[in-house]
mmCIF file of N, CA and C and ligand atoms in Angstrom:
data_model
loop_
_atom_site.group_PDB
_atom_site.id
_atom_site.type_symbol
_atom_site.label_atom_id
_atom_site.label_comp_id
_atom_site.label_asym_id
_atom_site.label_seq_id
_atom_site.Cartn_x
_atom_site.Cartn_y
_atom_site.Cartn_z
ATOM 1 N N MET A 1 147.678 -26.252 -15.774
ATOM 2 C CA MET A 1 147.947 -25.990 -17.193
ATOM 3 C C MET A 1 148.918 -24.830 -17.345
ATOM 4 N N ASN A 2 149.883 -25.020 -18.262
ATOM 5 C CA ASN A 2 150.836 -23.955 -18.598
ATOM 6 C C ASN A 2 150.346 -23.308 -19.899
ATOM 7 N N PRO A 3 149.872 -22.055 -19.849
ATOM 8 C CA PRO A 3 149.223 -21.450 -21.021
ATOM 9 C C PRO A 3 150.144 -21.254 -22.216
ATOM 10 N N SER A 4 151.463 -21.336 -22.010
ATOM 11 C CA SER A 4 152.378 -21.196 -23.142
ATOM 12 C C SER A 4 152.842 -22.553 -23.683
ATOM 13 N N CYS A 5 152.228 -23.645 -23.194
ATOM 14 C CA CYS A 5 152.663 -24.992 -23.583
ATOM 15 C C CYS A 5 151.700 -25.598 -24.604
ATOM 16 N N LEU A 6 152.238 -25.963 -25.768
ATOM 17 C CA LEU A 6 151.421 -26.523 -26.846
ATOM 18 C C LEU A 6 150.678 -27.788 -26.414
ATOM 19 N N PHE A 7 151.361 -28.700 -25.721
ATOM 20 C CA PHE A 7 150.710 -29.967 -25.371
ATOM 21 C C PHE A 7 149.656 -29.768 -24.277
ATOM 22 N N CYS A 8 149.839 -28.784 -23.385
ATOM 23 C CA CYS A 8 148.767 -28.436 -22.438
ATOM 24 C C CYS A 8 147.535 -27.964 -23.212
ATOM 25 N N LYS A 9 147.763 -27.146 -24.240
ATOM 26 C CA LYS A 9 146.635 -26.617 -25.028
ATOM 27 C C LYS A 9 145.921 -27.730 -25.758
ATOM 28 N N ILE A 10 146.661 -28.689 -26.322
ATOM 29 C CA ILE A 10 146.022 -29.822 -27.006
ATOM 30 C C ILE A 10 145.196 -30.627 -26.007
ATOM 31 N N ALA A 11 145.757 -30.909 -24.827
ATOM 32 C CA ALA A 11 145.037 -31.704 -23.821
ATOM 33 C C ALA A 11 143.768 -30.992 -23.357
ATOM 34 N N ALA A 12 143.810 -29.650 -23.349
ATOM 35 C CA ALA A 12 142.657 -28.859 -22.895
ATOM 36 C C ALA A 12 141.679 -28.566 -24.037
ATOM 37 N N GLY A 13 141.979 -29.043 -25.239
ATOM 38 C CA GLY A 13 141.088 -28.789 -26.379
ATOM 39 C C GLY A 13 141.207 -27.383 -26.933
ATOM 40 N N GLN A 14 142.315 -26.689 -26.590
ATOM 41 C CA GLN A 14 142.495 -25.301 -27.051
ATOM 42 C C GLN A 14 143.445 -25.198 -28.237
ATOM 43 N N ALA A 15 143.984 -26.333 -28.690
ATOM 44 C CA ALA A 15 144.803 -26.373 -29.907
ATOM 45 C C ALA A 15 144.414 -27.641 -30.658
ATOM 46 N N GLN A 16 144.461 -27.549 -31.977
ATOM 47 C CA GLN A 16 143.986 -28.644 -32.821
ATOM 48 C C GLN A 16 144.963 -29.825 -32.787
ATOM 49 N N ALA A 17 144.414 -31.039 -32.757
ATOM 50 C CA ALA A 17 145.228 -32.256 -32.874
ATOM 51 C C ALA A 17 144.307 -33.400 -33.273
ATOM 52 N N ASN A 18 144.908 -34.433 -33.842
ATOM 53 C CA ASN A 18 144.155 -35.635 -34.210
ATOM 54 C C ASN A 18 144.169 -36.573 -33.002
ATOM 55 N N ILE A 19 143.168 -36.390 -32.132
ATOM 56 C CA ILE A 19 143.136 -37.110 -30.861
ATOM 57 C C ILE A 19 142.627 -38.535 -31.068
ATOM 58 N N VAL A 20 143.386 -39.493 -30.538
ATOM 59 C CA VAL A 20 143.065 -40.914 -30.668
ATOM 60 C C VAL A 20 142.336 -41.410 -29.427
ATOM 61 N N TYR A 21 142.715 -40.861 -28.276
ATOM 62 C CA TYR A 21 142.167 -41.342 -27.000
ATOM 63 C C TYR A 21 142.386 -40.258 -25.950
ATOM 64 N N GLN A 22 141.424 -40.115 -25.044
ATOM 65 C CA GLN A 22 141.587 -39.165 -23.935
ATOM 66 C C GLN A 22 140.816 -39.661 -22.724
ATOM 67 N N ASP A 23 141.393 -39.503 -21.544
ATOM 68 C CA ASP A 23 140.655 -39.753 -20.306
ATOM 69 C C ASP A 23 141.057 -38.691 -19.278
ATOM 70 N N GLU A 24 140.753 -38.920 -18.015
ATOM 71 C CA GLU A 24 140.993 -37.872 -17.009
ATOM 72 C C GLU A 24 142.478 -37.641 -16.741
ATOM 73 N N LEU A 25 143.340 -38.588 -17.127
ATOM 74 C CA LEU A 25 144.774 -38.449 -16.831
ATOM 75 C C LEU A 25 145.636 -38.116 -18.038
ATOM 76 N N VAL A 26 145.273 -38.631 -19.215
ATOM 77 C CA VAL A 26 146.156 -38.500 -20.383
ATOM 78 C C VAL A 26 145.372 -38.163 -21.646
ATOM 79 N N THR A 27 146.113 -37.628 -22.631
ATOM 80 C CA THR A 27 145.568 -37.382 -23.972
ATOM 81 C C THR A 27 146.550 -37.980 -24.975
ATOM 82 N N ALA A 28 146.020 -38.699 -25.973
ATOM 83 C CA ALA A 28 146.857 -39.320 -27.006
ATOM 84 C C ALA A 28 146.443 -38.773 -28.364
ATOM 85 N N PHE A 29 147.429 -38.341 -29.145
ATOM 86 C CA PHE A 29 147.141 -37.756 -30.466
ATOM 87 C C PHE A 29 148.258 -38.115 -31.437
ATOM 88 N N ARG A 30 147.916 -38.051 -32.726
ATOM 89 C CA ARG A 30 148.887 -38.455 -33.753
ATOM 90 C C ARG A 30 149.942 -37.366 -33.951
ATOM 91 N N ASP A 31 151.212 -37.820 -34.053
ATOM 92 C CA ASP A 31 152.330 -36.897 -34.263
ATOM 93 C C ASP A 31 152.184 -36.233 -35.635
ATOM 94 N N ILE A 32 152.449 -34.936 -35.724
ATOM 95 C CA ILE A 32 152.316 -34.243 -37.015
ATOM 96 C C ILE A 32 153.423 -34.625 -38.000
ATOM 97 N N HIS A 33 154.506 -35.194 -37.523
ATOM 98 C CA HIS A 33 155.586 -35.656 -38.416
ATOM 99 C C HIS A 33 155.859 -37.131 -38.127
ATOM 100 N N PRO A 34 154.937 -37.998 -38.548
ATOM 101 C CA PRO A 34 155.075 -39.421 -38.189
ATOM 102 C C PRO A 34 156.311 -40.055 -38.819
ATOM 103 N N VAL A 35 156.992 -40.910 -38.043
ATOM 104 C CA VAL A 35 158.166 -41.627 -38.542
ATOM 105 C C VAL A 35 157.831 -43.080 -38.885
ATOM 106 N N ALA A 36 156.568 -43.472 -38.688
ATOM 107 C CA ALA A 36 156.126 -44.835 -38.966
ATOM 108 C C ALA A 36 154.604 -44.775 -39.147
ATOM 109 N N PRO A 37 153.991 -45.861 -39.677
ATOM 110 C CA PRO A 37 152.528 -45.829 -39.888
ATOM 111 C C PRO A 37 151.753 -45.465 -38.621
ATOM 112 N N THR A 38 152.158 -45.984 -37.477
ATOM 113 C CA THR A 38 151.601 -45.514 -36.196
ATOM 114 C C THR A 38 152.652 -44.655 -35.502
ATOM 115 N N HIS A 39 152.289 -43.414 -35.207
ATOM 116 C CA HIS A 39 153.154 -42.551 -34.384
ATOM 117 C C HIS A 39 152.227 -41.663 -33.564
ATOM 118 N N VAL A 40 152.011 -42.088 -32.344
ATOM 119 C CA VAL A 40 151.069 -41.410 -31.442
ATOM 120 C C VAL A 40 151.854 -40.888 -30.239
ATOM 121 N N LEU A 41 151.521 -39.682 -29.792
ATOM 122 C CA LEU A 41 152.095 -39.110 -28.576
ATOM 123 C C LEU A 41 151.068 -39.220 -27.459
ATOM 124 N N ILE A 42 151.500 -39.708 -26.310
ATOM 125 C CA ILE A 42 150.629 -39.758 -25.125
ATOM 126 C C ILE A 42 151.194 -38.763 -24.121
ATOM 127 N N VAL A 43 150.371 -37.796 -23.706
ATOM 128 C CA VAL A 43 150.824 -36.759 -22.775
ATOM 129 C C VAL A 43 149.953 -36.784 -21.523
ATOM 130 N N PRO A 44 150.563 -36.555 -20.354
ATOM 131 C CA PRO A 44 149.737 -36.325 -19.161
ATOM 132 C C PRO A 44 148.910 -35.053 -19.370
ATOM 133 N N ASN A 45 147.676 -35.041 -18.897
ATOM 134 C CA ASN A 45 146.879 -33.806 -18.975
ATOM 135 C C ASN A 45 147.493 -32.720 -18.084
ATOM 136 N N LYS A 46 148.164 -33.162 -17.023
ATOM 137 C CA LYS A 46 148.877 -32.240 -16.121
ATOM 138 C C LYS A 46 150.215 -31.860 -16.749
ATOM 139 N N HIS A 47 150.616 -30.604 -16.629
ATOM 140 C CA HIS A 47 151.924 -30.194 -17.162
ATOM 141 C C HIS A 47 153.046 -30.724 -16.294
ATOM 142 N N ILE A 48 153.789 -31.675 -16.845
ATOM 143 C CA ILE A 48 155.046 -32.142 -16.242
ATOM 144 C C ILE A 48 156.090 -31.913 -17.329
ATOM 145 N N GLN A 49 157.128 -31.142 -17.018
ATOM 146 C CA GLN A 49 158.056 -30.699 -18.070
ATOM 147 C C GLN A 49 158.793 -31.873 -18.723
ATOM 148 N N SER A 50 159.315 -32.769 -17.897
ATOM 149 C CA SER A 50 160.052 -33.927 -18.417
ATOM 150 C C SER A 50 160.162 -34.946 -17.297
ATOM 151 N N VAL A 51 160.812 -36.077 -17.582
ATOM 152 C CA VAL A 51 161.034 -37.085 -16.537
ATOM 153 C C VAL A 51 161.793 -36.468 -15.364
ATOM 154 N N ASN A 52 162.635 -35.472 -15.624
ATOM 155 C CA ASN A 52 163.395 -34.817 -14.549
ATOM 156 C C ASN A 52 162.502 -34.134 -13.528
ATOM 157 N N GLN A 53 161.286 -33.791 -13.919
ATOM 158 C CA GLN A 53 160.362 -33.105 -12.997
ATOM 159 C C GLN A 53 159.278 -34.056 -12.467
ATOM 160 N N ALA A 54 159.350 -35.334 -12.802
ATOM 161 C CA ALA A 54 158.331 -36.296 -12.353
ATOM 162 C C ALA A 54 158.509 -36.578 -10.864
ATOM 163 N N GLU A 55 157.405 -36.537 -10.123
ATOM 164 C CA GLU A 55 157.438 -36.731 -8.674
ATOM 165 C C GLU A 55 156.782 -38.063 -8.311
ATOM 166 N N LEU A 56 157.029 -38.523 -7.078
ATOM 167 C CA LEU A 56 156.391 -39.759 -6.610
ATOM 168 C C LEU A 56 154.881 -39.691 -6.749
ATOM 169 N N ASP A 57 154.311 -38.506 -6.489
ATOM 170 C CA ASP A 57 152.857 -38.332 -6.588
ATOM 171 C C ASP A 57 152.345 -38.486 -8.025
ATOM 172 N N ASP A 58 153.260 -38.452 -8.987
ATOM 173 C CA ASP A 58 152.871 -38.569 -10.401
ATOM 174 C C ASP A 58 152.909 -40.015 -10.895
ATOM 175 N N GLU A 59 153.262 -40.973 -10.021
ATOM 176 C CA GLU A 59 153.494 -42.334 -10.510
ATOM 177 C C GLU A 59 152.256 -42.953 -11.139
ATOM 178 N N HIS A 60 151.069 -42.594 -10.641
ATOM 179 C CA HIS A 60 149.854 -43.155 -11.253
ATOM 180 C C HIS A 60 149.687 -42.627 -12.679
ATOM 181 N N ILE A 61 150.122 -41.394 -12.921
ATOM 182 C CA ILE A 61 150.048 -40.827 -14.277
ATOM 183 C C ILE A 61 151.096 -41.498 -15.166
ATOM 184 N N LEU A 62 152.314 -41.634 -14.645
ATOM 185 C CA LEU A 62 153.403 -42.218 -15.438
ATOM 186 C C LEU A 62 153.081 -43.670 -15.790
ATOM 187 N N GLY A 63 152.538 -44.414 -14.854
ATOM 188 C CA GLY A 63 152.133 -45.787 -15.138
ATOM 189 C C GLY A 63 151.024 -45.838 -16.171
ATOM 190 N N HIS A 64 150.139 -44.853 -16.116
ATOM 191 C CA HIS A 64 149.007 -44.805 -17.044
ATOM 192 C C HIS A 64 149.470 -44.566 -18.481
ATOM 193 N N LEU A 65 150.642 -43.942 -18.645
ATOM 194 C CA LEU A 65 151.182 -43.779 -19.998
ATOM 195 C C LEU A 65 151.375 -45.155 -20.652
ATOM 196 N N PHE A 66 151.843 -46.134 -19.871
ATOM 197 C CA PHE A 66 152.101 -47.459 -20.435
ATOM 198 C C PHE A 66 150.818 -48.220 -20.755
ATOM 199 N N THR A 67 149.834 -48.153 -19.861
ATOM 200 C CA THR A 67 148.591 -48.880 -20.161
ATOM 201 C C THR A 67 147.845 -48.191 -21.300
ATOM 202 N N THR A 68 148.068 -46.873 -21.457
ATOM 203 C CA THR A 68 147.479 -46.187 -22.613
ATOM 204 C C THR A 68 148.226 -46.576 -23.886
ATOM 205 N N ALA A 69 149.544 -46.772 -23.813
ATOM 206 C CA ALA A 69 150.304 -47.254 -24.984
ATOM 207 C C ALA A 69 149.732 -48.581 -25.450
ATOM 208 N N ARG A 70 149.428 -49.450 -24.513
ATOM 209 C CA ARG A 70 148.813 -50.739 -24.862
ATOM 210 C C ARG A 70 147.481 -50.519 -25.588
ATOM 211 N N LYS A 71 146.689 -49.568 -25.080
ATOM 212 C CA LYS A 71 145.391 -49.261 -25.688
ATOM 213 C C LYS A 71 145.569 -48.720 -27.106
ATOM 214 N N ILE A 72 146.526 -47.836 -27.306
ATOM 215 C CA ILE A 72 146.786 -47.267 -28.634
ATOM 216 C C ILE A 72 147.179 -48.383 -29.604
ATOM 217 N N ALA A 73 148.027 -49.297 -29.135
ATOM 218 C CA ALA A 73 148.465 -50.416 -29.982
ATOM 219 C C ALA A 73 147.258 -51.263 -30.390
ATOM 220 N N GLU A 74 146.326 -51.456 -29.465
ATOM 221 C CA GLU A 74 145.124 -52.229 -29.790
ATOM 222 C C GLU A 74 144.273 -51.475 -30.814
ATOM 223 N N ILE A 75 144.118 -50.159 -30.611
ATOM 224 C CA ILE A 75 143.315 -49.341 -31.539
ATOM 225 C C ILE A 75 143.900 -49.413 -32.945
ATOM 226 N N ASP A 76 145.234 -49.353 -33.072
ATOM 227 C CA ASP A 76 145.886 -49.348 -34.382
ATOM 228 C C ASP A 76 146.218 -50.756 -34.886
ATOM 229 N N GLY A 77 145.892 -51.787 -34.092
ATOM 230 C CA GLY A 77 146.082 -53.163 -34.551
ATOM 231 C C GLY A 77 147.538 -53.587 -34.665
ATOM 232 N N ILE A 78 148.408 -53.047 -33.780
ATOM 233 C CA ILE A 78 149.829 -53.381 -33.863
ATOM 234 C C ILE A 78 150.323 -54.138 -32.629
ATOM 235 N N SER A 79 149.397 -54.571 -31.762
ATOM 236 C CA SER A 79 149.809 -55.237 -30.512
ATOM 237 C C SER A 79 150.653 -56.469 -30.790
ATOM 238 N N ASN A 80 150.198 -57.321 -31.698
ATOM 239 C CA ASN A 80 150.905 -58.577 -31.939
ATOM 240 C C ASN A 80 152.232 -58.359 -32.643
ATOM 241 N N GLY A 81 152.245 -57.444 -33.592
ATOM 242 C CA GLY A 81 153.484 -57.165 -34.332
ATOM 243 C C GLY A 81 154.538 -56.527 -33.454
ATOM 244 N N GLY A 82 154.104 -55.711 -32.512
ATOM 245 C CA GLY A 82 155.020 -55.027 -31.601
ATOM 246 C C GLY A 82 155.221 -53.580 -31.983
ATOM 247 N N TYR A 83 155.800 -52.860 -31.074
ATOM 248 C CA TYR A 83 155.950 -51.406 -31.254
ATOM 249 C C TYR A 83 157.003 -50.903 -30.282
ATOM 250 N N ARG A 84 157.324 -49.628 -30.394
ATOM 251 C CA ARG A 84 158.345 -49.023 -29.543
ATOM 252 C C ARG A 84 157.702 -47.868 -28.772
ATOM 253 N N ALA A 85 158.010 -47.756 -27.481
ATOM 254 C CA ALA A 85 157.550 -46.635 -26.642
ATOM 255 C C ALA A 85 158.792 -45.889 -26.172
ATOM 256 N N ILE A 86 158.838 -44.589 -26.463
ATOM 257 C CA ILE A 86 160.044 -43.784 -26.210
ATOM 258 C C ILE A 86 159.662 -42.527 -25.436
ATOM 259 N N VAL A 87 160.460 -42.182 -24.439
ATOM 260 C CA VAL A 87 160.298 -40.908 -23.727
ATOM 261 C C VAL A 87 161.636 -40.172 -23.784
ATOM 262 N N ASN A 88 161.729 -39.186 -24.650
ATOM 263 C CA ASN A 88 162.949 -38.382 -24.740
ATOM 264 C C ASN A 88 162.985 -37.393 -23.585
ATOM 265 N N THR A 89 164.157 -37.225 -22.975
ATOM 266 C CA THR A 89 164.278 -36.343 -21.812
ATOM 267 C C THR A 89 165.451 -35.381 -21.989
ATOM 268 N N GLY A 90 165.128 -34.094 -21.981
ATOM 269 C CA GLY A 90 166.165 -33.069 -22.077
ATOM 270 C C GLY A 90 166.765 -32.979 -23.474
ATOM 271 N N VAL A 91 167.631 -32.003 -23.649
ATOM 272 C CA VAL A 91 168.191 -31.710 -24.975
ATOM 273 C C VAL A 91 168.986 -32.895 -25.512
ATOM 274 N N ASP A 92 169.848 -33.491 -24.687
ATOM 275 C CA ASP A 92 170.644 -34.624 -25.162
ATOM 276 C C ASP A 92 169.773 -35.850 -25.418
ATOM 277 N N GLY A 93 168.616 -35.920 -24.765
ATOM 278 C CA GLY A 93 167.685 -37.016 -25.006
ATOM 279 C C GLY A 93 166.848 -36.814 -26.248
ATOM 280 N N GLY A 94 166.998 -35.652 -26.883
ATOM 281 C CA GLY A 94 166.237 -35.391 -28.108
ATOM 282 C C GLY A 94 164.886 -34.765 -27.855
ATOM 283 N N GLN A 95 164.632 -34.296 -26.615
ATOM 284 C CA GLN A 95 163.334 -33.684 -26.317
ATOM 285 C C GLN A 95 163.262 -32.288 -26.928
ATOM 286 N N THR A 96 162.186 -32.028 -27.676
ATOM 287 C CA THR A 96 161.998 -30.709 -28.290
ATOM 288 C C THR A 96 160.759 -30.003 -27.768
ATOM 289 N N VAL A 97 159.799 -30.765 -27.227
ATOM 290 C CA VAL A 97 158.604 -30.164 -26.619
ATOM 291 C C VAL A 97 158.660 -30.497 -25.129
ATOM 292 N N PHE A 98 158.704 -29.448 -24.297
ATOM 293 C CA PHE A 98 158.982 -29.660 -22.878
ATOM 294 C C PHE A 98 157.713 -29.805 -22.052
ATOM 295 N N HIS A 99 156.915 -30.769 -22.488
ATOM 296 C CA HIS A 99 155.793 -31.330 -21.729
ATOM 297 C C HIS A 99 155.959 -32.838 -21.928
ATOM 298 N N LEU A 100 156.226 -33.545 -20.838
ATOM 299 C CA LEU A 100 156.533 -34.979 -20.905
ATOM 300 C C LEU A 100 155.563 -35.700 -21.849
ATOM 301 N N HIS A 101 156.112 -36.557 -22.709
ATOM 302 C CA HIS A 101 155.266 -37.325 -23.630
ATOM 303 C C HIS A 101 155.926 -38.641 -23.971
ATOM 304 N N MET A 102 155.099 -39.632 -24.246
ATOM 305 C CA MET A 102 155.570 -40.937 -24.706
ATOM 306 C C MET A 102 155.221 -41.088 -26.174
ATOM 307 N N HIS A 103 156.227 -41.384 -27.005
ATOM 308 C CA HIS A 103 155.988 -41.722 -28.410
ATOM 309 C C HIS A 103 155.634 -43.206 -28.487
ATOM 310 N N VAL A 104 154.548 -43.542 -29.177
ATOM 311 C CA VAL A 104 154.236 -44.941 -29.483
ATOM 312 C C VAL A 104 154.368 -45.083 -30.998
ATOM 313 N N ILE A 105 155.347 -45.876 -31.412
ATOM 314 C CA ILE A 105 155.731 -45.961 -32.820
ATOM 315 C C ILE A 105 155.651 -47.413 -33.259
ATOM 316 N N GLY A 106 154.980 -47.654 -34.387
ATOM 317 C CA GLY A 106 154.870 -49.028 -34.864
ATOM 318 C C GLY A 106 154.257 -49.112 -36.241
ATOM 319 N N GLY A 107 153.915 -50.342 -36.616
ATOM 320 C CA GLY A 107 153.354 -50.574 -37.947
ATOM 321 C C GLY A 107 154.419 -50.914 -38.968
ATOM 322 N N GLN A 108 155.669 -50.958 -38.519
ATOM 323 C CA GLN A 108 156.777 -51.397 -39.373
ATOM 324 C C GLN A 108 157.871 -51.927 -38.449
ATOM 325 N N ARG A 109 158.844 -52.654 -39.008
ATOM 326 C CA ARG A 109 159.930 -53.193 -38.196
ATOM 327 C C ARG A 109 160.891 -52.083 -37.791
ATOM 328 N N MET A 110 161.116 -51.923 -36.477
ATOM 329 C CA MET A 110 162.008 -50.874 -35.979
ATOM 330 C C MET A 110 163.467 -51.215 -36.289
ATOM 331 N N GLN A 111 164.273 -50.166 -36.405
ATOM 332 C CA GLN A 111 165.696 -50.351 -36.707
ATOM 333 C C GLN A 111 166.519 -50.256 -35.428
ATOM 334 N N HIS A 112 167.630 -50.966 -35.389
ATOM 335 C CA HIS A 112 168.622 -50.868 -34.317
ATOM 336 C C HIS A 112 169.954 -50.484 -34.944
ATOM 337 N N PRO A 113 170.905 -49.847 -34.236
ATOM 338 C CA PRO A 113 170.799 -49.472 -32.838
ATOM 339 C C PRO A 113 170.090 -48.137 -32.677
ATOM 340 N N MET A 114 169.558 -47.916 -31.488
ATOM 341 C CA MET A 114 169.034 -46.597 -31.155
ATOM 342 C C MET A 114 170.207 -45.683 -30.803
ATOM 343 N N GLY A 115 169.972 -44.412 -30.847
ATOM 344 C CA GLY A 115 170.996 -43.461 -30.435
ATOM 345 C C GLY A 115 171.873 -43.019 -31.599
HETATM 346 P P1 LIG B 201 160.258 -34.834 -28.779
HETATM 347 O O1 LIG B 201 161.345 -34.576 -29.797
HETATM 348 O O2 LIG B 201 160.410 -36.166 -28.072
HETATM 349 O O3 LIG B 201 160.099 -33.679 -27.819
HETATM 350 O O4 LIG B 201 158.929 -34.987 -29.605
HETATM 351 C C1 LIG B 201 158.103 -33.929 -29.937
HETATM 352 C C2 LIG B 201 157.198 -34.433 -31.019
HETATM 353 O O5 LIG B 201 156.079 -33.570 -31.081
HETATM 354 C C3 LIG B 201 157.817 -34.466 -32.416
HETATM 355 O O6 LIG B 201 157.787 -35.801 -32.916
HETATM 356 C C4 LIG B 201 156.923 -33.524 -33.226
HETATM 357 O O7 LIG B 201 156.710 -33.967 -34.538
HETATM 358 C C5 LIG B 201 155.645 -33.540 -32.402
HETATM 359 N N1 LIG B 201 154.777 -32.371 -32.515
HETATM 360 C C6 LIG B 201 155.145 -31.072 -32.416
HETATM 361 N N2 LIG B 201 154.070 -30.263 -32.544
HETATM 362 C C7 LIG B 201 152.993 -31.089 -32.708
HETATM 363 C C8 LIG B 201 151.590 -30.868 -32.898
HETATM 364 N N3 LIG B 201 151.061 -29.635 -32.928
HETATM 365 N N4 LIG B 201 150.790 -31.950 -33.037
HETATM 366 C C9 LIG B 201 151.308 -33.192 -33.022
HETATM 367 N N5 LIG B 201 152.615 -33.471 -32.837
HETATM 368 C C10 LIG B 201 153.450 -32.432 -32.689
HETATM 369 ZN ZN1 LIG B 202 152.273 -28.546 -20.818
#
């Protein structure tokens, strides 16, 4: 845990969040500035700064982000309609919180193009 990291604190229960799901590897909570009816962030409980710092040993955690996205979609009833899973990386990728996270966004039709 990085004591100066907001998402580490949320995963450890030391900062408030609307938690949707948690297990030994990940914590999922609702984004405070939702861009769609469903906007959930899934974070590894372990501090990984971004995809740039992801190691081979982390692959079970990174894979778990996707199966948790599926679970979140089921919880919010958006599996059939579809949804978007996004991982912003670095400043040009739009990352503002430097603890790796997956956005799960849905409940409305997504717009194209991205970027
Ligand atoms: P990113 O721009 O990909 O780094 O996404 C960071 C996201 O974290 C943004 O969508 C913010 O709205 C969200 N966020 C920041 N602080 C909190 C918080 N305390 N609880 C929930 N979501 C947050
Ligand atoms: Zn962290």
